mmCIF file of C-alpha atoms in Angstrom:
data_model
loop_
_atom_site.group_PDB
_atom_site.id
_atom_site.type_symbol
_atom_site.label_atom_id
_atom_site.label_comp_id
_atom_site.label_asym_id
_atom_site.label_seq_id
_atom_site.Cartn_x
_atom_site.Cartn_y
_atom_site.Cartn_z
ATOM 1 C CA MET Y 1 14.062 22.781 -109.433
ATOM 2 C CA GLU Y 2 14.892 19.928 -106.990
ATOM 3 C CA GLY Y 3 18.305 18.508 -107.722
ATOM 4 C CA SER Y 4 19.182 20.986 -110.523
ATOM 5 C CA PRO Y 5 22.673 22.409 -110.610
ATOM 6 C CA SER Y 6 23.127 25.920 -109.445
ATOM 7 C CA THR Y 7 24.054 28.524 -111.917
ATOM 8 C CA GLY Y 8 25.765 30.565 -109.232
ATOM 9 C CA ALA Y 9 22.997 33.116 -109.259
ATOM 10 C CA ALA Y 10 21.735 34.495 -105.973
ATOM 11 C CA GLY Y 11 18.962 32.671 -104.313
ATOM 12 C CA PRO Y 12 18.471 30.032 -101.684
ATOM 13 C CA PRO Y 13 21.054 27.201 -101.522
ATOM 14 C CA PRO Y 14 20.188 23.891 -103.025
ATOM 15 C CA SER Y 15 17.794 22.005 -100.775
ATOM 16 C CA SER Y 16 17.563 18.555 -102.186
ATOM 17 C CA GLU Y 17 17.663 15.788 -99.538
ATOM 18 C CA ALA Y 18 21.051 14.679 -100.827
ATOM 19 C CA ALA Y 19 22.454 18.190 -100.533
ATOM 20 C CA ARG Y 20 21.038 18.595 -96.934
ATOM 21 C CA ALA Y 21 22.531 15.114 -96.127
ATOM 22 C CA LEU Y 22 25.850 16.129 -97.513
ATOM 23 C CA ARG Y 23 25.871 19.431 -95.628
ATOM 24 C CA ASP Y 24 25.270 17.468 -92.358
ATOM 25 C CA VAL Y 25 28.317 15.212 -93.211
ATOM 26 C CA LEU Y 26 30.389 18.266 -93.783
ATOM 27 C CA ARG Y 27 29.340 19.847 -90.490
ATOM 28 C CA ILE Y 28 30.185 16.716 -88.483
ATOM 29 C CA ALA Y 29 33.497 16.281 -90.214
ATOM 30 C CA GLY Y 30 34.985 19.051 -88.083
ATOM 31 C CA ASP Y 31 33.744 17.433 -84.843
ATOM 32 C CA THR Y 32 35.105 14.103 -86.173
ATOM 33 C CA ARG Y 33 38.571 15.633 -86.642
ATOM 34 C CA ALA Y 34 38.382 17.014 -83.046
ATOM 35 C CA ALA Y 35 37.183 13.653 -81.588
ATOM 36 C CA LEU Y 36 40.187 11.928 -83.459
ATOM 37 C CA ALA Y 37 42.687 14.568 -82.016
ATOM 38 C CA ARG Y 38 41.259 13.879 -78.466
ATOM 39 C CA ARG Y 39 41.535 10.026 -78.999
ATOM 40 C CA LEU Y 40 45.044 10.454 -80.018
ATOM 41 C CA GLY Y 41 45.890 12.912 -77.238
ATOM 42 C CA LEU Y 42 46.818 15.570 -79.822
ATOM 43 C CA GLY Y 43 45.764 19.135 -80.221
ATOM 44 C CA ALA Y 44 43.491 20.012 -83.187
ATOM 45 C CA THR Y 45 46.430 21.625 -85.176
ATOM 46 C CA ASP Y 46 48.635 18.667 -84.663
ATOM 47 C CA ALA Y 47 45.888 16.220 -85.980
ATOM 48 C CA ALA Y 48 45.190 18.480 -88.896
ATOM 49 C CA ALA Y 49 48.914 18.603 -89.718
ATOM 50 C CA ILE Y 50 49.209 14.779 -89.737
ATOM 51 C CA ASP Y 51 45.957 14.748 -91.925
ATOM 52 C CA HIS Y 52 47.580 17.141 -94.412
ATOM 53 C CA LEU Y 53 50.753 15.071 -94.505
ATOM 54 C CA VAL Y 54 49.003 11.737 -94.995
ATOM 55 C CA SER Y 55 46.584 13.063 -97.751
ATOM 56 C CA SER Y 56 48.954 15.232 -99.706
ATOM 57 C CA PRO Y 57 49.939 13.821 -103.101
ATOM 58 C CA GLU Y 58 53.141 15.600 -103.079
ATOM 59 C CA PRO Y 59 55.763 15.735 -100.214
ATOM 60 C CA LEU Y 60 55.306 18.691 -97.890
ATOM 61 C CA GLY Y 61 57.956 20.645 -96.095
ATOM 62 C CA PRO Y 62 57.396 22.686 -93.040
ATOM 63 C CA VAL Y 63 56.677 25.907 -95.037
ATOM 64 C CA GLU Y 64 53.976 24.170 -97.160
ATOM 65 C CA LEU Y 65 52.431 22.426 -94.110
ATOM 66 C CA GLY Y 66 52.244 25.840 -92.311
ATOM 67 C CA ASN Y 67 50.606 27.421 -95.452
ATOM 68 C CA ARG Y 68 48.006 24.577 -95.542
ATOM 69 C CA LEU Y 69 47.243 25.151 -91.808
ATOM 70 C CA GLY Y 70 47.243 28.954 -92.089
ATOM 71 C CA ILE Y 71 49.994 29.445 -89.501
ATOM 72 C CA ARG Y 72 53.235 31.385 -89.546
ATOM 73 C CA SER Y 73 56.629 29.855 -90.393
ATOM 74 C CA ALA Y 74 57.787 30.008 -86.663
ATOM 75 C CA SER Y 75 54.600 28.283 -85.543
ATOM 76 C CA ALA Y 76 54.977 25.553 -88.273
ATOM 77 C CA THR Y 77 58.489 24.883 -87.097
ATOM 78 C CA THR Y 78 57.473 24.521 -83.498
ATOM 79 C CA LEU Y 79 54.543 22.255 -84.616
ATOM 80 C CA VAL Y 80 56.949 20.070 -86.667
ATOM 81 C CA ASP Y 81 59.398 19.879 -83.826
ATOM 82 C CA ARG Y 82 56.663 18.812 -81.495
ATOM 83 C CA LEU Y 83 55.368 16.182 -83.838
ATOM 84 C CA VAL Y 84 58.971 14.811 -84.460
ATOM 85 C CA ARG Y 85 59.561 14.634 -80.654
ATOM 86 C CA ALA Y 86 56.273 12.675 -80.240
ATOM 87 C CA GLY Y 87 57.364 10.253 -82.936
ATOM 88 C CA HIS Y 88 54.462 11.109 -85.262
ATOM 89 C CA VAL Y 89 56.565 12.669 -88.023
ATOM 90 C CA ALA Y 90 60.005 12.315 -89.440
ATOM 91 C CA ARG Y 91 62.091 14.649 -91.388
ATOM 92 C CA ALA Y 92 63.535 13.276 -94.588
ATOM 93 C CA PRO Y 93 65.450 14.669 -97.640
ATOM 94 C CA HIS Y 94 63.005 15.956 -100.337
ATOM 95 C CA PRO Y 95 62.800 13.367 -103.051
ATOM 96 C CA HIS Y 96 63.098 16.028 -105.796
ATOM 97 C CA ASP Y 97 65.142 18.744 -104.210
ATOM 98 C CA ARG Y 98 68.159 17.949 -101.968
ATOM 99 C CA ARG Y 99 68.202 21.455 -100.545
ATOM 100 C CA ARG Y 100 64.788 20.947 -98.944
ATOM 101 C CA LEU Y 101 63.197 18.652 -96.264
ATOM 102 C CA SER Y 102 60.013 16.757 -96.536
ATOM 103 C CA LEU Y 103 57.928 15.618 -93.660
ATOM 104 C CA GLN Y 104 56.723 12.024 -93.374
ATOM 105 C CA VAL Y 105 54.128 10.550 -91.006
ATOM 106 C CA THR Y 106 55.680 7.543 -89.206
ATOM 107 C CA GLU Y 107 54.389 4.088 -89.586
ATOM 108 C CA HIS Y 108 53.601 4.245 -85.769
ATOM 109 C CA ALA Y 109 51.490 7.297 -86.098
ATOM 110 C CA VAL Y 110 49.592 5.839 -89.121
ATOM 111 C CA GLY Y 111 48.900 2.842 -86.980
ATOM 112 C CA GLU Y 112 47.616 4.916 -84.104
ATOM 113 C CA VAL Y 113 45.326 6.973 -86.387
ATOM 114 C CA LEU Y 114 43.862 3.823 -88.000
ATOM 115 C CA GLU Y 115 43.204 2.266 -84.656
ATOM 116 C CA ALA Y 116 41.498 5.341 -83.273
ATOM 117 C CA LEU Y 117 39.443 5.604 -86.410
ATOM 118 C CA ARG Y 118 38.521 1.922 -86.362
ATOM 119 C CA PRO Y 119 35.076 2.361 -84.675
ATOM 120 C CA MET Y 120 34.031 4.910 -87.246
ATOM 121 C CA LEU Y 121 35.442 2.999 -90.208
ATOM 122 C CA VAL Y 122 33.665 -0.147 -89.087
ATOM 123 C CA GLY Y 123 30.390 1.747 -88.928
ATOM 124 C CA VAL Y 124 30.965 3.144 -92.320
ATOM 125 C CA ASP Y 125 31.644 -0.347 -93.654
ATOM 126 C CA ARG Y 126 28.422 -1.656 -92.081
ATOM 127 C CA ALA Y 127 26.495 1.166 -93.901
ATOM 128 C CA VAL Y 128 28.127 0.346 -97.201
ATOM 129 C CA ALA Y 129 27.401 -3.299 -96.714
ATOM 130 C CA ARG Y 130 23.657 -2.556 -96.506
ATOM 131 C CA LEU Y 131 23.745 -1.140 -100.081
ATOM 132 C CA THR Y 132 23.413 -2.988 -103.257
ATOM 133 C CA PRO Y 133 26.575 -3.126 -105.452
ATOM 134 C CA GLU Y 134 24.786 -0.646 -107.856
ATOM 135 C CA GLN Y 135 23.946 1.644 -104.965
ATOM 136 C CA ALA Y 136 27.428 1.419 -103.586
ATOM 137 C CA GLU Y 137 29.005 2.249 -107.027
ATOM 138 C CA ALA Y 138 26.481 5.211 -107.521
ATOM 139 C CA THR Y 139 27.392 6.545 -104.017
ATOM 140 C CA ALA Y 140 31.117 6.223 -104.699
ATOM 141 C CA ALA Y 141 30.714 8.068 -107.996
ATOM 142 C CA PHE Y 142 28.569 10.709 -106.279
ATOM 143 C CA LEU Y 143 31.118 11.329 -103.476
ATOM 144 C CA ARG Y 144 34.055 11.489 -105.993
ATOM 145 C CA GLU Y 145 32.070 14.081 -107.969
ATOM 146 C CA VAL Y 146 31.314 16.118 -104.801
ATOM 147 C CA ALA Y 147 35.048 15.856 -103.831
ATOM 148 C CA ASP Y 148 35.880 17.352 -107.279
ATOM 149 C CA VAL Y 149 33.418 20.166 -106.900
ATOM 150 C CA MET Y 150 34.814 20.910 -103.507
ATOM 151 C CA ARG Y 151 38.399 20.830 -104.889
ATOM 152 C CA GLU Y 152 37.356 23.407 -107.633
ATOM 153 C CA TYR Y 153 35.832 25.601 -104.870
ATOM 154 C CA VAL Y 154 39.082 25.578 -102.813
ATOM 155 C CA ALA Y 155 41.172 26.101 -105.974
ATOM 156 C CA THR Y 156 39.227 29.144 -107.095
ATOM 157 C CA ALA Y 157 39.035 30.867 -103.741
ATOM 158 C CA PRO Y 158 40.923 34.176 -103.527
ATOM 159 C CA ASP Y 159 44.269 34.169 -101.842
ATOM 160 C CA GLU Y 160 43.145 36.990 -99.498
ATOM 161 C CA PRO Y 161 39.829 37.317 -97.672
ATOM 162 C CA ALA Y 162 37.160 39.336 -99.440
ATOM 163 C CA THR Y 163 36.387 42.889 -98.211
ATOM 164 C CA PRO Y 164 33.262 42.689 -96.016
ATOM 165 C CA ARG Y 165 30.093 43.824 -97.972
ATOM 166 C CA ARG Y 166 28.330 46.868 -96.703
ATOM 167 C CA THR Y 167 24.576 46.533 -96.212
ATOM 168 C CA SER Y 168 22.107 49.397 -96.134
ATOM 169 C CA SER Y 169 21.893 49.041 -92.403
ATOM 170 C CA ASP Y 170 25.622 49.657 -92.030
ATOM 171 C CA PRO Y 171 26.290 53.240 -90.716
ATOM 172 C CA ASP Y 172 28.264 55.494 -92.864
#
């Protein structure tokens, strides 16, 4: 049925026009992150680190940042050192645990990111301006619900990769 929720059973993925459009947005998001990194003169991991720091509701230290990026502790330390030297990140005492450090994106870096994103943000604002207030409200509610579904998907993922499934064509 078009637009009906999935029960999790095997079968083709949902194919509503909205689901296809959302998958297209998700696919281009990775390219957008890479383009932002290039505009800022950063590597993809550096840009992803800044994004995690800006969007995290709680303060992150080097270990938490490394975990989110899927990199080892030594690599996370090297990354943080590089971001600090570039003036993108500052180390600060953790607000709740004096034994730990937290990482904060500098105002300068936030300004650079917003400036680099400006052409895209202006385009998104133009698209929103073409919507009626009711359409804009419905779109925002839809996107919030999709974000909640995606958060749940992330939160329920196993900590370790799944064992690859064998198929009948796999050799014994």
